């Protein structure tokens, strides 16, 4: 074997693939990453889309609560690597009819005060979890098969509370704590990140995890310069430890894989099935064939000549705005999508990164990131629906739009193969699939073939830019393939 032959091949250069590659390279192994796209980062890329000079856009993710909360990124220490996470004064906001809004300030007390009669309910439901965010994160970002690392006995009460509150908010009892419509809408906007019917337990878990992080640590930060900063930090570390990356290198079949001792796929189960085929055990093939993808997002990038003219002033302070209206309106929109229909007023996420990063502006222009929930595989250009829905809460929005570009759901996989039909979660977010994705096996990263692992968002802990699936899968590979029992340090300089 020549010295330049890789020992580990990682397929896919998204955050999970790069986390796996960094982990293996730091263990002293020769690592090669193969990426089908000409640019690196998967769900964490920032590109010039040609819409306006000097304006760059986050192609997929834009706001990153997991960038500080993830145990992987905490160990990796983004700050020490020059990644600056900018924390908005308002983590997220929910515009409502009549010029009102729910505002999730970074400061919990201010949020509670602003919610009036429902402030105490927010403090009890979300605030108590935010005070123990490490325990919540340990539960939510584990492998769903074992006791999470770092939970400990002290974290068990929080874990139990989290579980009970998920059951409550995932059921028709979700309104029992609230008297008004602002707090329920504020929490439902976060639940809708799951792109799932409401209420469901999977969406409730998403809501309580992310809402609790909004009042803890760095809140919902935006990386200075864009999401690419996260990718670039991972790439720099990988290369510093001898890893190599090859772009424009799709893996379509077994013959596309170079020889190696170990393979880690930051892909969907469908890709592994296509590449390995009959080389996988029959039980794995059947499980991967049953894996379900969910409904979709259609992306719209705007260039604006000024800030969004939100009717409720404090919405303009938010790094993330959930545009969907009241809780019943959002539930109706998500029900329409689940039934295969486009909602007249779709559930949307909107982010102006220049709220905290003025460097994203150029020549008086700024980017605006948005997506709308649509049925899987939709080929509809949703630019007008998105524009009209923002205009409902920001009269005059059309007047500040300089340029726009839509990526319909059916085309989302053109820049990220994992987004099948526009499913940006790389698998339906259901209770079953969050607990046992991608299979019922004790090791969710194993494929049944020695030395081959799945490490994408299709595995636990699921969607999000956290690197945990790559980290957990790579640690298994180190033990099982290379007999390296101790996980390597991720600390800068190690």
Coordinates of C-alpha atoms in Angstrom, one line a residue:
X1 CA 0.0 0.0 0.0
X2 CA 1.4 3.4 -1.0
X3 CA 1.7 6.1 1.6
X4 CA -0.7 8.4 -0.2
X5 CA -3.6 5.8 -0.3
X6 CA -6.4 7.0 2.1
X7 CA -7.2 4.9 5.1
X8 CA -10.5 6.7 5.5
X9 CA -12.8 8.0 2.7
X10 CA -15.6 10.4 3.6
X11 CA -18.3 10.9 1.0
X12 CA -19.8 14.4 1.3
X13 CA -18.3 17.6 2.6
X14 CA -21.2 18.9 4.7
X15 CA -20.7 19.7 8.4
X16 CA -21.2 16.1 9.4
X17 CA -18.8 14.7 6.8
X18 CA -16.1 17.3 7.7
X19 CA -16.6 16.5 11.4
X20 CA -16.0 12.9 10.7
X21 CA -13.0 13.7 8.5
X22 CA -11.5 16.0 11.2
X23 CA -11.9 13.4 13.9
X24 CA -10.2 10.6 11.8
X25 CA -7.4 12.9 10.7
X26 CA -6.7 14.0 14.2
X27 CA -6.4 10.3 15.1
X28 CA -3.4 10.1 12.7
X29 CA -5.2 8.5 9.8
X30 CA -4.9 9.4 6.1
X31 CA -8.3 10.9 5.2
X32 CA -9.8 11.9 1.8
X33 CA -13.1 13.7 1.4
X34 CA -15.0 13.3 -1.9
X35 CA -17.5 16.1 -2.7
X36 CA -19.9 16.0 -5.7
X37 CA -20.3 19.8 -5.8
X38 CA -17.7 22.3 -6.9
X39 CA -18.0 24.1 -3.5
X40 CA -17.6 22.7 0.0
X41 CA -19.8 22.9 3.0
X42 CA -23.1 21.1 2.2
X43 CA -25.7 22.9 4.4
X44 CA -23.1 25.6 5.5
X45 CA -22.1 27.5 2.4
X46 CA -22.0 31.2 1.5
X47 CA -21.8 32.1 -2.2
X48 CA -22.1 35.0 -4.5
X49 CA -25.2 34.2 -6.5
X50 CA -24.7 37.1 -8.9
X51 CA -27.7 39.0 -7.7
X52 CA -25.8 42.2 -6.8
X53 CA -22.1 43.2 -6.6
X54 CA -20.6 42.5 -3.2
X55 CA -23.6 40.6 -1.8
X56 CA -23.2 37.0 -0.8
X57 CA -25.9 34.6 0.3
X58 CA -26.1 31.6 2.6
X59 CA -27.1 28.9 0.3
X60 CA -28.7 26.6 2.9
X61 CA -28.5 27.4 6.7
X62 CA -27.9 30.9 7.9
X63 CA -28.6 31.0 11.7
X64 CA -26.7 28.6 14.0
X65 CA -27.8 27.9 17.6
X66 CA -26.1 24.5 17.3
X67 CA -22.8 26.1 16.4
X68 CA -22.2 26.9 20.1
X69 CA -24.5 24.3 21.7
X70 CA -23.1 21.2 20.0
X71 CA -20.7 19.2 22.1
X72 CA -18.6 18.7 18.9
X73 CA -18.3 22.4 18.2
X74 CA -17.7 23.2 21.8
X75 CA -14.7 20.8 21.8
X76 CA -13.6 22.1 18.4
X77 CA -13.7 25.7 19.8
X78 CA -14.8 27.8 16.9
X79 CA -13.9 31.1 18.7
X80 CA -10.3 30.1 19.0
X81 CA -10.3 29.4 15.3
X82 CA -11.4 32.9 14.4
X83 CA -15.1 32.1 13.9
X84 CA -17.1 35.0 15.3
X85 CA -20.7 34.1 16.3
X86 CA -22.7 37.3 16.4
X87 CA -25.7 37.3 18.8
X88 CA -28.8 39.3 17.9
X89 CA -30.6 41.1 20.6
X90 CA -33.7 39.2 19.5
X91 CA -33.1 35.5 18.8
X92 CA -36.4 35.1 16.9
X93 CA -39.6 36.9 16.3
X94 CA -43.2 36.1 15.2
X95 CA -45.1 38.9 13.5
X96 CA -48.8 38.8 14.1
X97 CA -51.8 40.5 12.5
X98 CA -52.6 44.0 13.5
X99 CA -48.9 45.1 13.9
X100 CA -48.3 42.9 16.9
X101 CA -45.5 40.4 17.4
X102 CA -44.1 37.8 19.7
X103 CA -40.4 38.6 20.5
X104 CA -38.0 36.1 21.9
X105 CA -35.3 38.4 23.3
X106 CA -31.9 36.9 24.1
X107 CA -32.7 38.1 27.6
X108 CA -35.3 35.7 29.2
X109 CA -36.6 38.2 31.7
X110 CA -37.3 40.8 28.9
X111 CA -39.1 38.1 26.9
X112 CA -41.2 37.1 29.9
X113 CA -42.2 40.8 30.6
X114 CA -43.1 41.4 27.0
X115 CA -45.4 38.3 27.0
X116 CA -47.6 39.8 29.8
X117 CA -50.1 37.4 31.2
X118 CA -48.4 34.4 29.4
X119 CA -44.9 35.4 30.5
X120 CA -44.9 33.1 33.5
X121 CA -46.0 30.2 31.3
X122 CA -43.1 30.9 29.0
X123 CA -40.7 31.0 31.9
X124 CA -42.0 27.7 33.2
X125 CA -42.0 26.0 29.9
X126 CA -39.0 27.4 28.1
X127 CA -37.1 29.3 30.7
X128 CA -36.4 26.4 33.1
X129 CA -35.0 24.4 30.2
X130 CA -32.8 27.3 29.1
X131 CA -31.3 27.4 32.6
X132 CA -30.1 23.9 32.0
X133 CA -29.4 24.1 28.3
X134 CA -26.4 21.7 28.5
X135 CA -28.7 18.9 29.7
X136 CA -31.3 19.6 27.1
X137 CA -28.6 19.6 24.4
X138 CA -27.1 16.3 25.7
X139 CA -30.5 14.6 25.4
X140 CA -31.4 16.1 22.0
X141 CA -28.0 15.7 20.3
X142 CA -27.2 12.2 21.5
X143 CA -27.3 9.0 19.4
X144 CA -30.8 8.1 20.7
X145 CA -29.5 4.7 21.7
X146 CA -27.5 5.3 24.8
X147 CA -27.3 7.6 27.9
X148 CA -25.9 10.9 26.4
X149 CA -22.4 11.9 27.3
X150 CA -22.2 14.6 29.9
X151 CA -25.8 14.2 31.1
X152 CA -25.0 12.9 34.5
X153 CA -27.3 12.5 37.5
X154 CA -27.7 16.2 37.9
X155 CA -29.2 16.5 34.4
X156 CA -31.8 13.8 34.8
X157 CA -34.5 16.1 36.2
X158 CA -34.1 18.4 33.2
X159 CA -34.1 15.4 30.8
X160 CA -37.4 14.2 32.4
X161 CA -38.9 17.7 32.3
X162 CA -37.9 18.0 28.7
X163 CA -39.5 14.7 27.8
X164 CA -42.8 15.6 29.6
X165 CA -43.0 19.0 28.0
X166 CA -42.4 17.5 24.6
X167 CA -45.3 15.2 25.1
X168 CA -47.5 18.1 26.2
X169 CA -46.6 20.4 23.4
X170 CA -46.8 17.6 20.9
X171 CA -50.4 16.9 21.7
X172 CA -53.7 18.8 21.7
X173 CA -52.9 19.9 25.2
X174 CA -50.4 22.4 23.7
X175 CA -52.6 25.4 24.5
X176 CA -53.3 24.6 28.1
X177 CA -50.6 26.8 29.6
X178 CA -51.5 30.0 27.6
X179 CA -54.3 32.5 27.7
X180 CA -53.4 34.7 24.7
X181 CA -52.3 34.1 21.2
X182 CA -48.8 35.7 21.2
X183 CA -46.8 33.1 23.3
X184 CA -48.4 30.1 21.5
X185 CA -47.5 31.6 18.1
X186 CA -44.0 32.4 19.2
X187 CA -43.4 28.8 20.2
X188 CA -45.2 27.3 17.2
X189 CA -42.9 29.3 14.8
X190 CA -40.0 27.3 16.2
X191 CA -41.8 24.0 16.0
X192 CA -42.4 24.6 12.3
X193 CA -38.7 24.2 11.7
X194 CA -39.6 20.5 11.6
X195 CA -41.7 20.9 8.4
X196 CA -44.2 18.6 10.0
X197 CA -47.9 18.6 11.0
X198 CA -48.7 20.5 14.1
X199 CA -48.8 19.5 16.9
X200 CA -46.6 16.5 16.8
X201 CA -44.0 15.3 19.4
X202 CA -41.1 15.6 16.9
X203 CA -42.0 19.2 16.2
X204 CA -42.4 19.9 19.9
X205 CA -39.0 18.5 20.6
X206 CA -37.6 20.8 17.9
X207 CA -39.4 23.8 19.4
X208 CA -38.3 23.2 23.0
X209 CA -34.7 22.6 22.2
X210 CA -34.3 25.6 19.9
X211 CA -36.5 27.9 22.1
X212 CA -34.4 27.1 25.2
X213 CA -31.2 27.8 23.3
X214 CA -32.6 31.2 22.3
X215 CA -32.2 32.3 26.0
X216 CA -28.9 30.5 26.7
X217 CA -25.3 30.8 25.7
X218 CA -24.9 32.7 22.4
X219 CA -28.6 32.4 21.6
X220 CA -29.3 32.0 17.9
X221 CA -26.1 33.5 16.4
X222 CA -25.1 34.3 12.9
X223 CA -21.4 33.7 11.9
X224 CA -19.6 36.9 10.8
X225 CA -19.3 36.7 7.0
X226 CA -21.8 33.8 6.7
X227 CA -22.1 30.1 7.3
X228 CA -19.1 29.4 5.2
X229 CA -17.0 30.5 8.2
X230 CA -17.9 27.2 10.0
X231 CA -17.0 25.1 6.9
X232 CA -13.7 27.0 6.4
X233 CA -12.7 26.4 10.0
X234 CA -13.3 22.6 9.6
X235 CA -11.5 22.5 6.3
X236 CA -8.5 24.3 7.7
X237 CA -8.2 21.9 10.6
X238 CA -8.6 18.9 8.3
X239 CA -5.9 20.1 6.0
X240 CA -3.6 20.9 8.9
X241 CA -3.8 17.3 9.9
X242 CA -3.0 15.9 6.5
X243 CA -6.5 15.4 5.1
X244 CA -7.3 16.0 1.5
X245 CA -10.5 17.1 -0.3
X246 CA -11.6 16.5 -3.9
X247 CA -14.4 18.5 -5.4
X248 CA -16.6 17.7 -8.4
X249 CA -16.2 14.1 -7.5
X250 CA -19.6 12.4 -7.2
X251 CA -19.9 8.9 -5.9
X252 CA -22.6 7.1 -8.0
X253 CA -21.4 3.5 -7.7
X254 CA -19.1 1.2 -5.9
X255 CA -16.5 1.7 -8.6
X256 CA -16.3 5.5 -7.8
X257 CA -14.8 4.7 -4.3
X258 CA -11.1 4.6 -4.0
X259 CA -9.6 1.8 -1.9
X260 CA -9.7 2.4 1.8
X261 CA -10.1 0.6 5.1
X262 CA -13.2 2.7 6.1
X263 CA -15.9 4.7 4.4
X264 CA -18.1 7.3 6.1
X265 CA -21.1 8.5 4.1
X266 CA -22.5 12.0 4.8
X267 CA -25.4 11.1 2.5
X268 CA -28.9 9.8 2.6
X269 CA -29.5 6.1 3.1
X270 CA -30.7 6.1 -0.6
X271 CA -27.2 7.1 -1.7
X272 CA -25.5 4.3 0.3
X273 CA -28.1 1.8 -1.1
X274 CA -27.3 3.0 -4.7
X275 CA -23.5 2.8 -4.2
X276 CA -23.2 -0.4 -2.3
X277 CA -26.4 -2.3 -3.5
X278 CA -26.1 -6.0 -2.9
X279 CA -22.9 -5.5 -0.9
X280 CA -25.2 -4.5 2.0
X281 CA -27.0 -7.1 4.1
X282 CA -30.6 -7.7 3.0
X283 CA -31.9 -6.4 6.3
X284 CA -30.1 -3.1 5.8
X285 CA -31.3 -2.8 2.2
X286 CA -34.9 -3.3 3.4
X287 CA -34.5 -0.7 6.2
X288 CA -32.9 1.9 3.9
X289 CA -35.6 1.3 1.3
X290 CA -38.2 2.1 4.0
X291 CA -36.6 5.3 5.0
X292 CA -39.0 8.2 4.5
X293 CA -38.2 11.7 3.3
X294 CA -40.4 14.6 4.4
X295 CA -41.9 17.6 2.9
X296 CA -39.9 20.4 1.6
X297 CA -38.6 24.0 1.6
X298 CA -38.3 26.3 -1.4
X299 CA -35.6 28.9 -1.1
X300 CA -35.9 32.6 -2.0
X301 CA -32.9 34.9 -1.8
X302 CA -33.5 38.6 -2.0
X303 CA -31.4 41.7 -2.4
X304 CA -32.9 44.7 -0.6
X305 CA -32.2 48.4 -0.7
X306 CA -32.9 48.8 3.0
X307 CA -34.2 46.9 6.0
X308 CA -37.5 45.0 5.9
X309 CA -40.1 47.5 7.1
X310 CA -41.7 45.3 9.8
X311 CA -44.9 46.9 11.3
X312 CA -43.8 45.8 14.8
X313 CA -40.5 47.6 15.3
X314 CA -38.7 45.0 17.5
X315 CA -39.0 42.4 14.8
X316 CA -36.3 44.3 13.0
X317 CA -33.9 43.3 15.8
X318 CA -34.3 39.6 15.2
X319 CA -31.8 37.4 13.4
X320 CA -34.6 35.0 12.6
X321 CA -38.2 35.8 11.8
X322 CA -40.9 33.2 11.6
X323 CA -43.6 34.4 9.1
X324 CA -46.7 32.3 9.6
X325 CA -49.2 34.3 11.7
X326 CA -51.1 32.8 14.6
X327 CA -50.8 29.2 15.9
X328 CA -54.0 28.1 14.0
X329 CA -52.8 29.7 10.8
X330 CA -49.4 27.9 11.0
X331 CA -51.1 24.6 11.8
X332 CA -53.4 25.0 8.8
X333 CA -50.4 25.9 6.5
X334 CA -48.5 22.8 7.7
X335 CA -51.6 20.6 7.3
X336 CA -51.9 21.8 3.7
X337 CA -48.3 20.9 2.9
X338 CA -48.7 17.5 4.6
X339 CA -51.8 16.9 2.3
X340 CA -49.7 17.7 -0.7
X341 CA -51.1 21.3 -1.3
X342 CA -49.4 24.7 -1.4
X343 CA -50.6 26.9 1.4
X344 CA -51.9 30.3 0.3
X345 CA -49.8 31.8 3.2
X346 CA -47.0 29.3 3.6
X347 CA -45.0 28.9 6.8
X348 CA -41.7 30.8 6.2
X349 CA -38.4 31.5 7.8
X350 CA -36.7 34.9 7.1
X351 CA -33.3 36.2 8.1
X352 CA -31.4 39.4 7.5
X353 CA -27.8 38.7 8.5
X354 CA -26.9 42.3 8.4
X355 CA -29.0 42.9 11.5
X356 CA -25.8 41.8 13.4
X357 CA -23.3 41.7 10.6
X358 CA -23.2 45.1 8.8
X359 CA -20.3 43.8 6.7
X360 CA -22.8 41.8 4.7
X361 CA -24.1 45.0 3.2
X362 CA -22.5 46.5 0.1
X363 CA -23.3 49.7 -1.8
X364 CA -26.5 50.3 0.2
X365 CA -27.8 46.8 -0.5
X366 CA -28.2 43.8 1.8
X367 CA -29.1 40.1 1.5
X368 CA -32.3 38.6 2.8
X369 CA -32.5 34.8 3.3
X370 CA -35.9 33.1 3.2
X371 CA -37.6 29.8 2.6
X372 CA -41.2 28.6 2.4
X373 CA -42.6 25.2 3.3
X374 CA -44.0 23.4 0.3
X375 CA -45.0 19.8 -0.7
X376 CA -42.1 17.4 -1.5
X377 CA -40.9 17.8 -5.0
X378 CA -42.8 21.0 -5.7
X379 CA -41.5 22.8 -8.8
X380 CA -43.4 26.0 -8.0
X381 CA -41.5 29.3 -7.9
X382 CA -42.7 30.7 -4.6
X383 CA -41.2 34.2 -4.9
X384 CA -44.6 35.9 -5.1
X385 CA -46.1 33.9 -2.3
X386 CA -43.1 34.7 -0.1
X387 CA -43.1 38.4 -1.0
X388 CA -46.9 38.7 -0.4
X389 CA -46.6 37.0 3.0
X390 CA -43.8 39.3 4.2
X391 CA -45.7 42.3 2.9
X392 CA -48.6 41.3 5.2
X393 CA -46.4 42.1 8.2
X394 CA -44.1 44.6 6.6
X395 CA -46.1 47.0 4.4
X396 CA -43.8 48.4 1.7
X397 CA -41.5 45.3 1.5
X398 CA -41.9 45.1 -2.3
X399 CA -40.5 48.6 -2.6
X400 CA -37.2 47.6 -1.1
X401 CA -36.7 44.4 -3.2
X402 CA -34.0 45.0 -5.8
X403 CA -33.5 41.4 -6.9
X404 CA -34.5 37.8 -6.1
X405 CA -33.9 34.2 -7.0
X406 CA -36.0 31.2 -6.2
X407 CA -34.8 27.6 -5.9
X408 CA -38.0 25.4 -6.1
X409 CA -38.0 22.4 -3.8
X410 CA -37.6 20.1 -6.8
X411 CA -34.2 21.8 -7.5
X412 CA -32.8 21.9 -4.0
X413 CA -31.0 18.6 -4.5
X414 CA -29.1 20.1 -7.4
X415 CA -26.8 21.9 -4.9
X416 CA -27.2 19.3 -2.1
X417 CA -28.0 15.7 -3.0
X418 CA -29.2 15.0 0.5
X419 CA -32.2 17.4 0.0
X420 CA -34.3 14.8 -1.7
X421 CA -37.4 16.6 -3.2
X422 CA -36.4 19.7 -1.1
X423 CA -36.4 17.8 2.2
X424 CA -33.8 19.9 4.0
X425 CA -33.9 17.6 7.0
X426 CA -32.6 14.6 5.0
X427 CA -35.5 12.5 6.3
X428 CA -39.0 13.1 7.6
X429 CA -39.1 14.6 11.1
X430 CA -41.4 12.2 12.8
X431 CA -41.2 10.7 16.3
X432 CA -40.3 7.3 14.9
X433 CA -37.7 8.5 12.5
X434 CA -36.1 10.8 15.1
X435 CA -35.8 7.9 17.6
X436 CA -34.8 5.1 15.2
X437 CA -33.4 6.9 12.1
X438 CA -32.3 5.4 9.9
X439 CA -32.9 1.8 11.2
X440 CA -33.9 0.0 14.4
X441 CA -30.4 -1.2 14.9
X442 CA -28.4 -0.6 18.2
X443 CA -25.8 1.3 16.2
X444 CA -27.6 3.9 14.0
X445 CA -24.4 4.6 12.0
X446 CA -23.7 1.0 11.0
X447 CA -24.7 -0.2 7.6
X448 CA -24.2 -3.9 8.3
X449 CA -21.0 -3.9 6.1
X450 CA -17.7 -3.8 8.0
X451 CA -16.0 -0.5 7.7
X452 CA -18.9 1.4 6.2
X453 CA -20.8 4.0 8.2
X454 CA -23.6 6.5 7.6
X455 CA -23.0 9.8 9.3
X456 CA -25.4 12.4 7.8
X457 CA -28.5 14.2 9.1
X458 CA -30.4 11.0 8.2
X459 CA -28.8 9.5 11.4
X460 CA -29.1 10.8 15.0
X461 CA -29.4 13.4 16.2
X462 CA -30.9 14.5 12.9
X463 CA -31.0 17.8 11.1
X464 CA -29.0 20.9 12.1
X465 CA -25.4 22.2 11.7
X466 CA -23.9 20.5 14.7
X467 CA -21.4 17.9 13.4
X468 CA -22.6 15.4 15.9
X469 CA -23.5 12.6 13.5
X470 CA -20.1 12.8 11.9
X471 CA -18.3 12.9 15.2
X472 CA -20.2 10.0 16.8
X473 CA -19.9 7.8 13.6
X474 CA -16.2 8.5 13.3
X475 CA -15.5 7.6 16.9
X476 CA -17.2 4.2 16.3
X477 CA -15.1 3.7 13.2
X478 CA -11.9 4.5 15.1
X479 CA -12.8 1.8 17.7
X480 CA -14.1 -0.9 15.4
X481 CA -11.9 -0.5 12.3
X482 CA -8.7 0.9 13.7
X483 CA -8.8 -0.3 17.3
X484 CA -8.3 3.4 18.5
X485 CA -10.3 3.4 21.7
X486 CA -9.7 7.0 22.8
X487 CA -11.4 9.8 20.8
X488 CA -8.8 12.3 19.6
X489 CA -8.7 15.8 21.1
X490 CA -10.4 18.4 18.9
X491 CA -8.8 21.4 20.7
X492 CA -6.9 23.9 18.6
X493 CA -3.2 23.1 18.6
X494 CA -3.7 19.5 19.6

